[in-house]
PDB file of C-alpha atoms in Angstrom:
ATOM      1  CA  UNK A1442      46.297   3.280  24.104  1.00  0.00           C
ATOM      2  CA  UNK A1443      43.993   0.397  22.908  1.00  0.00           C
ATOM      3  CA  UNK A1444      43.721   0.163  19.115  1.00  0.00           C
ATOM      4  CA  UNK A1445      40.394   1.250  17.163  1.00  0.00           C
ATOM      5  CA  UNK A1446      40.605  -1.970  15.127  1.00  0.00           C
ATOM      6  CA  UNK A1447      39.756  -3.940  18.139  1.00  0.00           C
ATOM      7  CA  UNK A1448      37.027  -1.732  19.665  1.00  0.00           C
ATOM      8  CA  UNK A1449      33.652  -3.439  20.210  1.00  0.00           C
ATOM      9  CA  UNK A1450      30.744  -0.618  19.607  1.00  0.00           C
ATOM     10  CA  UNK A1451      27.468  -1.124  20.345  1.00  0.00           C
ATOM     11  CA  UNK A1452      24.336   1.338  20.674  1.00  0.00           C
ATOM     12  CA  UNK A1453      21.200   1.741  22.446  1.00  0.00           C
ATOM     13  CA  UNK A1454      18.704   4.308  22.918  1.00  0.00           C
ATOM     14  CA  UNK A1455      20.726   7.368  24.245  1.00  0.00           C
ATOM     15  CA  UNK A1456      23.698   5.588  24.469  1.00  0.00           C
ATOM     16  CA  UNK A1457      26.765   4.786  22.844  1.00  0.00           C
ATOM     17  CA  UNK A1458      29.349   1.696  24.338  1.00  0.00           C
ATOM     18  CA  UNK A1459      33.090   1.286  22.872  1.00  0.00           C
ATOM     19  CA  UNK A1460      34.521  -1.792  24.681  1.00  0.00           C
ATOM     20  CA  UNK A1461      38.176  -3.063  24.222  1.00  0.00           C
ATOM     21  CA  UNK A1462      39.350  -6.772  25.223  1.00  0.00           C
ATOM     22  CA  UNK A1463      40.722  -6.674  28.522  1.00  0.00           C
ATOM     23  CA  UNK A1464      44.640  -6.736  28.763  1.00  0.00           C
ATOM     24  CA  UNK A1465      47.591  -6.635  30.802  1.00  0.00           C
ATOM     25  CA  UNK A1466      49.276  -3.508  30.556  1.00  0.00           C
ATOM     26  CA  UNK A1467      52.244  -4.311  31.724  1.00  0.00           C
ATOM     27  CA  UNK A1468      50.598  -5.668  35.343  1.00  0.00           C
ATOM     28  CA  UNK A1469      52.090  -8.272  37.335  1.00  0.00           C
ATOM     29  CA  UNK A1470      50.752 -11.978  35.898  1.00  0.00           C
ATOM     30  CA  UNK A1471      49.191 -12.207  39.738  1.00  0.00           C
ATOM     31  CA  UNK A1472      47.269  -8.976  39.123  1.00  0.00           C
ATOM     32  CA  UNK A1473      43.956  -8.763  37.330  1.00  0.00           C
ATOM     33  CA  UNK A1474      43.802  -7.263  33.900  1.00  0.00           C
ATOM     34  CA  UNK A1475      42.259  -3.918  33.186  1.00  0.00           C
ATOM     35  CA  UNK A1476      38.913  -3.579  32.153  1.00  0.00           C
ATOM     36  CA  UNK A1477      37.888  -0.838  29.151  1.00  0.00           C
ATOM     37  CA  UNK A1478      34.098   0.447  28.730  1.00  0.00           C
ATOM     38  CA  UNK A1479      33.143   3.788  27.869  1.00  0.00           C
ATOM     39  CA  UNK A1480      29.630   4.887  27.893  1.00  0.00           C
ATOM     40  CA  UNK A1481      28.631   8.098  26.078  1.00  0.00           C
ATOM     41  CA  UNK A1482      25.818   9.461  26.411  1.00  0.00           C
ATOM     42  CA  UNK A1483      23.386  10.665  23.000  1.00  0.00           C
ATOM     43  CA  UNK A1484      20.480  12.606  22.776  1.00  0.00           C
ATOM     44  CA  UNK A1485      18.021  11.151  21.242  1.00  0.00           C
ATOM     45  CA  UNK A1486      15.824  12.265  18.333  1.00  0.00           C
ATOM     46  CA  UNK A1487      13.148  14.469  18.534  1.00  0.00           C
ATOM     47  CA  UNK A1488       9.475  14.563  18.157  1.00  0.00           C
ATOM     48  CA  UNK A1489       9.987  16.336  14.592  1.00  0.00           C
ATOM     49  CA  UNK A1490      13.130  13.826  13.343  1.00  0.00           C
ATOM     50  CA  UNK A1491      11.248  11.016  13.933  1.00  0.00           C
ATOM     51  CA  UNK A1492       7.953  11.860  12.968  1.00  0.00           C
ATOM     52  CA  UNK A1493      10.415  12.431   9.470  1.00  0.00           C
ATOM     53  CA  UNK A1494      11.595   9.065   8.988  1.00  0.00           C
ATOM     54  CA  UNK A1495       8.383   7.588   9.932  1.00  0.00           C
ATOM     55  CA  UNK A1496       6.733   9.481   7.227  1.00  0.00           C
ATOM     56  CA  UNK A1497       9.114   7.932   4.541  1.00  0.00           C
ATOM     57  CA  UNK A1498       9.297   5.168   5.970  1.00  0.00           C
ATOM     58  CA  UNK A1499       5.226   4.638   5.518  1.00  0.00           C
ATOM     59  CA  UNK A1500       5.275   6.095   2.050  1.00  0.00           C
ATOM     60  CA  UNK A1501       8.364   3.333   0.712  1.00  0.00           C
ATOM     61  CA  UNK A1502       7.687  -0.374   1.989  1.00  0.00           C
ATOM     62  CA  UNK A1503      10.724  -1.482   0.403  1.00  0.00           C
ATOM     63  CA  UNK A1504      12.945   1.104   2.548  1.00  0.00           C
ATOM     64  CA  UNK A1505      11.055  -0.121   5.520  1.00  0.00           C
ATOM     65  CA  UNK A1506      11.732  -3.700   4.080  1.00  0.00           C
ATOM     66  CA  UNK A1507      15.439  -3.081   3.591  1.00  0.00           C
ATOM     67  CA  UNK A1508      15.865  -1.628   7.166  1.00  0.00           C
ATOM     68  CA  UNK A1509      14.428  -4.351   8.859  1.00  0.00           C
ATOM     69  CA  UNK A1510      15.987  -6.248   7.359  1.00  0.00           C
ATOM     70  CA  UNK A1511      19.772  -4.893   8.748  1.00  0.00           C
ATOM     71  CA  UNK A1512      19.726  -3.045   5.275  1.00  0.00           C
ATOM     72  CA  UNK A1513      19.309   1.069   6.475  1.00  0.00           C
ATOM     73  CA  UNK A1514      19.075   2.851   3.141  1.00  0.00           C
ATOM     74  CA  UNK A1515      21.331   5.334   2.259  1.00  0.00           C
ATOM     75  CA  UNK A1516      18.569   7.878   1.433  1.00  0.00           C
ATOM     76  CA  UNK A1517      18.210   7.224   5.280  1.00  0.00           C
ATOM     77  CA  UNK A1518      21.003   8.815   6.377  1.00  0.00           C
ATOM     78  CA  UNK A1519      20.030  11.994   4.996  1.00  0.00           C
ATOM     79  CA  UNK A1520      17.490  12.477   7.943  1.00  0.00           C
ATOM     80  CA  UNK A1521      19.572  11.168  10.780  1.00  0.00           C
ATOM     81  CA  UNK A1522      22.375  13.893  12.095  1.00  0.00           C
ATOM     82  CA  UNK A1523      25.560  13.408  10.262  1.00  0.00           C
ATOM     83  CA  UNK A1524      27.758  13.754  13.507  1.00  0.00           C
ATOM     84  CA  UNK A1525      27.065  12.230  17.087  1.00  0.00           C
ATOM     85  CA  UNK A1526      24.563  14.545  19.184  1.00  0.00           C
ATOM     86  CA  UNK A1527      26.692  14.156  22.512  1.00  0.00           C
ATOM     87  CA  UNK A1528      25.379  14.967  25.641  1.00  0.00           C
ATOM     88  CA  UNK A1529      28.622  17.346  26.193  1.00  0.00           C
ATOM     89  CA  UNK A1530      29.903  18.158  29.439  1.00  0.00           C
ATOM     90  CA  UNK A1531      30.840  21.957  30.575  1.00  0.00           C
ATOM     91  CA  UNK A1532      34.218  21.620  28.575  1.00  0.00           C
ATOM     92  CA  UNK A1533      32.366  20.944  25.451  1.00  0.00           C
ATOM     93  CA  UNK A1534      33.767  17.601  25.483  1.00  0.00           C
ATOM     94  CA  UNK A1535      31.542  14.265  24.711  1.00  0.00           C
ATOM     95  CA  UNK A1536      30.298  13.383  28.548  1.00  0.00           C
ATOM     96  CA  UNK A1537      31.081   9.656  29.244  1.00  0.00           C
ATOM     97  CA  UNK A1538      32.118   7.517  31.677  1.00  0.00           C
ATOM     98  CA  UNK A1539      34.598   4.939  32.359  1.00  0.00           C
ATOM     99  CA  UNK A1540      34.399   1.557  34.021  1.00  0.00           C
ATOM    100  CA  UNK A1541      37.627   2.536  35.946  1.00  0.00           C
ATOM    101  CA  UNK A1542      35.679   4.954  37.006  1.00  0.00           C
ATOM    102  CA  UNK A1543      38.116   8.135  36.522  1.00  0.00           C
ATOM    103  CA  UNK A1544      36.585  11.569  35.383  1.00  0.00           C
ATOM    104  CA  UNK A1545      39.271  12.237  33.741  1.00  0.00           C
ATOM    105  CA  UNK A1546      40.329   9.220  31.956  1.00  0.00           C
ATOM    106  CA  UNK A1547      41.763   9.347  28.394  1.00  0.00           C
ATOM    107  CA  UNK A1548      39.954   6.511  26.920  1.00  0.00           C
ATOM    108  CA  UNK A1549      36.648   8.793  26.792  1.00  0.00           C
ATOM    109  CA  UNK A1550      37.942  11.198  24.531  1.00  0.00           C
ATOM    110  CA  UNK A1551      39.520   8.189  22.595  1.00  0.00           C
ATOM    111  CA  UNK A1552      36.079   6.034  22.507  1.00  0.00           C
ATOM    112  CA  UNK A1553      33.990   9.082  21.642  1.00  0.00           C
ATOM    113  CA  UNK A1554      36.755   9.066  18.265  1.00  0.00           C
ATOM    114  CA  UNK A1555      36.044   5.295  17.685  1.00  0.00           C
ATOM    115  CA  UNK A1556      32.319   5.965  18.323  1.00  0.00           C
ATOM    116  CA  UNK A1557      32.067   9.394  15.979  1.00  0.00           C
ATOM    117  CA  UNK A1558      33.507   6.780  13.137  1.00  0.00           C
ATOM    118  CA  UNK A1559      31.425   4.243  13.333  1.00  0.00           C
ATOM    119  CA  UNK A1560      28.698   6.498  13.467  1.00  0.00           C
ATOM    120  CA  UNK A1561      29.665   7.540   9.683  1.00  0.00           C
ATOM    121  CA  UNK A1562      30.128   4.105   8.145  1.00  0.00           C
ATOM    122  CA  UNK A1563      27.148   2.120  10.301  1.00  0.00           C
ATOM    123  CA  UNK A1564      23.624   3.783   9.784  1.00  0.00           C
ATOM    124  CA  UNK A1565      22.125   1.074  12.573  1.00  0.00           C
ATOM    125  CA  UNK A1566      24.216   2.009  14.594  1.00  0.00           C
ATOM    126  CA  UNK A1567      22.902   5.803  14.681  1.00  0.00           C
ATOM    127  CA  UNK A1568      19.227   4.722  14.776  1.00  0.00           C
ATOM    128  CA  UNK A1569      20.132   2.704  17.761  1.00  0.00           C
ATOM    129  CA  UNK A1570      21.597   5.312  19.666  1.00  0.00           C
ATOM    130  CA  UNK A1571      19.156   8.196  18.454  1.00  0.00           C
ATOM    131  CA  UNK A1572      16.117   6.118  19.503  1.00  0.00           C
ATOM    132  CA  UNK A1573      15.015   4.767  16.816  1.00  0.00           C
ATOM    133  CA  UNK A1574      15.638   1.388  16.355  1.00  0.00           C
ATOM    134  CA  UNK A1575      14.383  -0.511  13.350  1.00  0.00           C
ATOM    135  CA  UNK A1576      12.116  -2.916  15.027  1.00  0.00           C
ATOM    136  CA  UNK A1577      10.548  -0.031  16.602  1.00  0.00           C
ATOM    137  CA  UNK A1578      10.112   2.225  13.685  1.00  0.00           C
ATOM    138  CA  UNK A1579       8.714  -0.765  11.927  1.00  0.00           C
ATOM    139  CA  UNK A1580       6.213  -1.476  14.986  1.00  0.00           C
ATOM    140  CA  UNK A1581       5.117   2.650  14.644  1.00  0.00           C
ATOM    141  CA  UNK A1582       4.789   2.303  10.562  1.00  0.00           C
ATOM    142  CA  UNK A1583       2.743  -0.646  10.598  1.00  0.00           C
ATOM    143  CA  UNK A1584       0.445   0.771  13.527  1.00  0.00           C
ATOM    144  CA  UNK A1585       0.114   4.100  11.369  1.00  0.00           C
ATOM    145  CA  UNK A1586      -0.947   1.726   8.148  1.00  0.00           C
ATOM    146  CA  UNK A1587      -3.128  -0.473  10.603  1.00  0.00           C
ATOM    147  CA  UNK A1588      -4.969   2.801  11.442  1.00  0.00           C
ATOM    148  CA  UNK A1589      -5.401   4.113   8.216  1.00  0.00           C
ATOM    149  CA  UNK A1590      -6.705   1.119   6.610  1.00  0.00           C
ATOM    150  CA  UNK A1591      -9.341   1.284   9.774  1.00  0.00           C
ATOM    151  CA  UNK A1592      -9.966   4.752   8.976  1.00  0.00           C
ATOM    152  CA  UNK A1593     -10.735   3.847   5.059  1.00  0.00           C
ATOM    153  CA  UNK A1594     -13.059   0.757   6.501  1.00  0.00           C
ATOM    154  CA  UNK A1595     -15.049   3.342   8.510  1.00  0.00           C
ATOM    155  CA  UNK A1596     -15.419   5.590   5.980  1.00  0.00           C
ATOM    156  CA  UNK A1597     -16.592   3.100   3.642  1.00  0.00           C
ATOM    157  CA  UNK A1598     -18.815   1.238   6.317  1.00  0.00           C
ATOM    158  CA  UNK A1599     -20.828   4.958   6.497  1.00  0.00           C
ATOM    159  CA  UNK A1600     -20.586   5.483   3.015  1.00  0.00           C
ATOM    160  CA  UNK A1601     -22.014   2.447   2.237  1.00  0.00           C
ATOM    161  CA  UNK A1602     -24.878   2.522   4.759  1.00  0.00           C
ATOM    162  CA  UNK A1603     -25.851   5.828   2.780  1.00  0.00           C
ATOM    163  CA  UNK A1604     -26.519   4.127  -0.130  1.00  0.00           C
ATOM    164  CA  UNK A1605     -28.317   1.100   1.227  1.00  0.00           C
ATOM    165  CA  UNK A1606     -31.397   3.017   2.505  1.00  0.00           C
ATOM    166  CA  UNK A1607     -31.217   4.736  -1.224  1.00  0.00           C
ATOM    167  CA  UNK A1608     -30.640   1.572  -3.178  1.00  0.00           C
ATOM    168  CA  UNK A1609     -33.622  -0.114  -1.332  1.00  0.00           C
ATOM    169  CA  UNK A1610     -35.940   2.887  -2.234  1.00  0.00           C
ATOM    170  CA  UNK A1611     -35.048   2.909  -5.921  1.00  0.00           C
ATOM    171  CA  UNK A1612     -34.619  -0.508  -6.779  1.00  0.00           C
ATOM    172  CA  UNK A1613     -36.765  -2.638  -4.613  1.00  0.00           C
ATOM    173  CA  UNK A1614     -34.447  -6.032  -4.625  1.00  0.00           C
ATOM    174  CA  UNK A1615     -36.479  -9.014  -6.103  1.00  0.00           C
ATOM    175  CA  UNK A1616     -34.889 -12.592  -5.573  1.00  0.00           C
ATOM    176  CA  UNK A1617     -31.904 -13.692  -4.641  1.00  0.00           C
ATOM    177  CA  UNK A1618     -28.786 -11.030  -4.525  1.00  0.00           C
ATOM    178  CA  UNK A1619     -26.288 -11.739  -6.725  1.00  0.00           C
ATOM    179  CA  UNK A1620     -23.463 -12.527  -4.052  1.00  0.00           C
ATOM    180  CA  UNK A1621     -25.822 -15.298  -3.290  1.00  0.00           C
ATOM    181  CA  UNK A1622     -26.197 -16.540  -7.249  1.00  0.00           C
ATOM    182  CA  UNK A1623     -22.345 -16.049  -7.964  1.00  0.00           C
ATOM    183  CA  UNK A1624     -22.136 -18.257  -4.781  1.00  0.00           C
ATOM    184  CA  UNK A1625     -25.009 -20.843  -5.988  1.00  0.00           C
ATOM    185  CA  UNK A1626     -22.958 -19.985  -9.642  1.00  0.00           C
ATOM    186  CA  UNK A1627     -19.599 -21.490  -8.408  1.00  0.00           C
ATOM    187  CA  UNK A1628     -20.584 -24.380  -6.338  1.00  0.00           C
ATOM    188  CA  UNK A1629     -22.311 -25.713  -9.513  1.00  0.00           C
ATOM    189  CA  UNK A1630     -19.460 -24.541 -12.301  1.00  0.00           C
ATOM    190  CA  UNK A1631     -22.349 -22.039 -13.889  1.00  0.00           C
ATOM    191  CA  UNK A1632     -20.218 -19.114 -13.694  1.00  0.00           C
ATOM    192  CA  UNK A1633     -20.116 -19.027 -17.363  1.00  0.00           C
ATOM    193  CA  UNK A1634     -23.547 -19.068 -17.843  1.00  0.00           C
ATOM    194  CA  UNK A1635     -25.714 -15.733 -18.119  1.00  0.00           C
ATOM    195  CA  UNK A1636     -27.444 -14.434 -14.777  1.00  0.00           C
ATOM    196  CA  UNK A1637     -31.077 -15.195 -14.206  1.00  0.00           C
ATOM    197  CA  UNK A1638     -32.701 -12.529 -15.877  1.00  0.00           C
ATOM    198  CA  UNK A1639     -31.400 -13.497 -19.150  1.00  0.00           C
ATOM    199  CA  UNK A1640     -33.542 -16.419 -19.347  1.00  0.00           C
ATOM    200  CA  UNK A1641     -36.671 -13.985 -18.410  1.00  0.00           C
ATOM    201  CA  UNK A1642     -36.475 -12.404 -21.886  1.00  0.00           C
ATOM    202  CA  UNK A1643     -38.987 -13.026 -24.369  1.00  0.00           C
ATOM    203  CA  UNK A1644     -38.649 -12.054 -28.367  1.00  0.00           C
ATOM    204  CA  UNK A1645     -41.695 -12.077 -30.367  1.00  0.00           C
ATOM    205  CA  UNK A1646     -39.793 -12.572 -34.058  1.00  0.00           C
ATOM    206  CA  UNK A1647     -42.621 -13.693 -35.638  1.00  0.00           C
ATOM    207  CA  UNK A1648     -45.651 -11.231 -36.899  1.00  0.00           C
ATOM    208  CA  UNK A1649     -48.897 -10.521 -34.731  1.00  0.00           C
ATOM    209  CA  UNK A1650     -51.708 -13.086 -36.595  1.00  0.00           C
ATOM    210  CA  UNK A1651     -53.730 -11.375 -39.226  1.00  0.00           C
ATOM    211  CA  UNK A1652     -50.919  -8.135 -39.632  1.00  0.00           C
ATOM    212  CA  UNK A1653     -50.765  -7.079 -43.096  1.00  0.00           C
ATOM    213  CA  UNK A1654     -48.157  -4.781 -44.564  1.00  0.00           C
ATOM    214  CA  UNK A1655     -48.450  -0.874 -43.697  1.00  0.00           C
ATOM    215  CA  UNK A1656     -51.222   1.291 -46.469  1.00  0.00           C
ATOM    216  CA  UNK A1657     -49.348   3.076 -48.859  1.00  0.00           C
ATOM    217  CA  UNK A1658     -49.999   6.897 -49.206  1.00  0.00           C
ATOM    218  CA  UNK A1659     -49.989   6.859 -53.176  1.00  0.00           C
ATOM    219  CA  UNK A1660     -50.880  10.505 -52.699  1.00  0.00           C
ATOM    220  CA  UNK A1661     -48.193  11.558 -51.104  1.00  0.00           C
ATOM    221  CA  UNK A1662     -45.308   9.765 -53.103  1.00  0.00           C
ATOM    222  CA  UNK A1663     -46.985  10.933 -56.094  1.00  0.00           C
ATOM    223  CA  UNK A1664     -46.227  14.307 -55.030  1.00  0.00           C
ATOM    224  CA  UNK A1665     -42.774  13.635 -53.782  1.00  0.00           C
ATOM    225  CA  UNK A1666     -41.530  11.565 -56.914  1.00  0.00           C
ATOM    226  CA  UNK A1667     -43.434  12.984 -59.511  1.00  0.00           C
ATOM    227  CA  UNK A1668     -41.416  11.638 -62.335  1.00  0.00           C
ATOM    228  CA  UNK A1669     -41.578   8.294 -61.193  1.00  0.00           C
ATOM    229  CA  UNK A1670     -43.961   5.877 -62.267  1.00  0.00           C
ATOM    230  CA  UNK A1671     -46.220   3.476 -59.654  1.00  0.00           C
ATOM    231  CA  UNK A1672     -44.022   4.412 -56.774  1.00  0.00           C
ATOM    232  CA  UNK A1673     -46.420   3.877 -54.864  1.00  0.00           C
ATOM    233  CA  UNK A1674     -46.885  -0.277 -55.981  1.00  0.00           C
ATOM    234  CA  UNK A1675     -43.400  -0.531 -56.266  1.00  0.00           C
ATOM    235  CA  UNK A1676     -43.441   0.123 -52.192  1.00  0.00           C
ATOM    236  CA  UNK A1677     -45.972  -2.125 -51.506  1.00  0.00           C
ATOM    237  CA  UNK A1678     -44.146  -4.833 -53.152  1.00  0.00           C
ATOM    238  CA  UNK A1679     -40.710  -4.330 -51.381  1.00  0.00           C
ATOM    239  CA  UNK A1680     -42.682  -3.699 -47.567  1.00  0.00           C
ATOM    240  CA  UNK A1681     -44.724  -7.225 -48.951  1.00  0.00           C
ATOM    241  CA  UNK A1682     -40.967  -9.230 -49.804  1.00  0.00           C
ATOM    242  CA  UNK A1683     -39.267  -7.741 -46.709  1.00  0.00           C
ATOM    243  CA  UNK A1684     -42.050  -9.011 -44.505  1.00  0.00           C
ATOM    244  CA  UNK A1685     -42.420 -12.232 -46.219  1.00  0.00           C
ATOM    245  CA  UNK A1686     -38.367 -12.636 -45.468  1.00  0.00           C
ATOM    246  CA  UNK A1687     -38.384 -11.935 -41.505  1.00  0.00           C
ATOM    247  CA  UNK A1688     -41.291 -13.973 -41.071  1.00  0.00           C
ATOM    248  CA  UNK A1689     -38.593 -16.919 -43.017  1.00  0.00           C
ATOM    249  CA  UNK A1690     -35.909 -15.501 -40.545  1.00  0.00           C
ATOM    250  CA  UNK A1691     -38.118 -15.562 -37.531  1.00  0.00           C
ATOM    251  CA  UNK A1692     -39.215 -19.239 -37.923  1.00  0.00           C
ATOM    252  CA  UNK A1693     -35.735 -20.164 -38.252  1.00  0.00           C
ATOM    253  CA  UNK A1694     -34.824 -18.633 -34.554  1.00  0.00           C
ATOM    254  CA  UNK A1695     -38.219 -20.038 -32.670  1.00  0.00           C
ATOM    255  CA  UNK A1696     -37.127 -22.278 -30.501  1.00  0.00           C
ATOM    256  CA  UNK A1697     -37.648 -26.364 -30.581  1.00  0.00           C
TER     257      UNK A1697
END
């Protein structure tokens, strides 16, 4: 019987191929040598085991990173069956066929040994066969983020037109929006400087003409500090001094 070591295996959807080089076997030089494939049949995952993996897959970018790039992760494995799902044949045998077309040959049972493993040391390999190759999970995960980011833009396209008709109703808009100054802003390296309004704000620091220092209720502080006396001066004086010194302060921030 051929030896495992030289087996080729390969895998596609539903289908499992163990190949061995072609040899002699004792024929006649003149004769041609024998040819070994074995195809074996695999069912393929279901609605429910792949909607699974996709679900990981779309919630860890660097599994879906490591698997397309030849990498399957281990955690994987965990959702992929841990022996072949063989199509099997009335005997409970793995159904396969031969390219020397026998029923009954003995390199099926053999191949199906090779195959089964493989199938426990090569992750790809059992996403190939189940149907779930990593080019096309990657093509369904990347669809399912494509849609969802659509889905967010939709949302926030409605949400937003909400608010437009409310914003326009409660604050009228009064020269230019400020996407268009940041834009002005940044074309002429301003974008350090305040925004326009700042340079709309006037600060009177300086006293109205003719304002003279609050009265005094002598009346009343005589009644409140009884034991203290000329309260009532004593205030003037300070309100006089402190409006003598922001009057000094003021002139010192007017502008040139």
């Amino acid at each position: 019987m051929e030896g495992k070591a030289q087996a080729a295996v390969t895998a596609a959807a539903g289908v499992i191929e163990v190949a061995w080089p072609a040899v002699a076997q004792g024929r006649k030089a003149t004769e041609a040598p024998s040819s070994c494939k074995v195809r074996l049949p695999v069912r393929e995952l279901d609605a429910k085991g792949r909607s699974a993996i996709l679900k990981r897959l779309e919630r860890d970018p660097l599994e879906l990173g490591a698997m397309l790039s030849g990498k399957v992760p281990a955690s994987l494995a965990k959702l992929l069956p841990e022996a072949p799902p063989w199509a099997e044949a009335a005997d409970g045998q793995p159904q396969g066929s031969c390219a020397c077309g026998k029923p009954d040959c003995p390199r099926i049972p053999a191949a199906a040994g090779v195959a089964a493993e493989r199938w426990q040391s090569e992750l790809l390999l059992r996403l190939q066969a189940l149907g779930a190759a990593p080019e096309t999970l990657g093509a369904a995960v990347f669809a399912a983020w494509a849609q969802d980011v659509t889905t967010a833009s939709r949302s926030f396209e409605q949400w937003a037109k909400g608010r437009e008709g409310v914003s326009a109703e409660a604050t009228p808009q009064e020269g230019p929006s400020l996407g268009e100054w940041l834009a002005e802003a940044a074309v002429q390296g301003r974008l350090h400087e305040p925004g326009p309004q700042l340079h709309d704000v006037r600060v009177q620091l300086s006293p109205d003409p003719g304002a003279e220092p609050p009265e005094v209720n002598a009346a009343a502080l005589a009644a409140l500090l009884p034991a203290v006396r000329g309260a009532a001066g004593g205030l003037a004086a300070v309100a006089a001094k402190a409006m003598e010194r922001a009057a000094a302060l003021a002139q010192d921030l007017k502008p040139e």
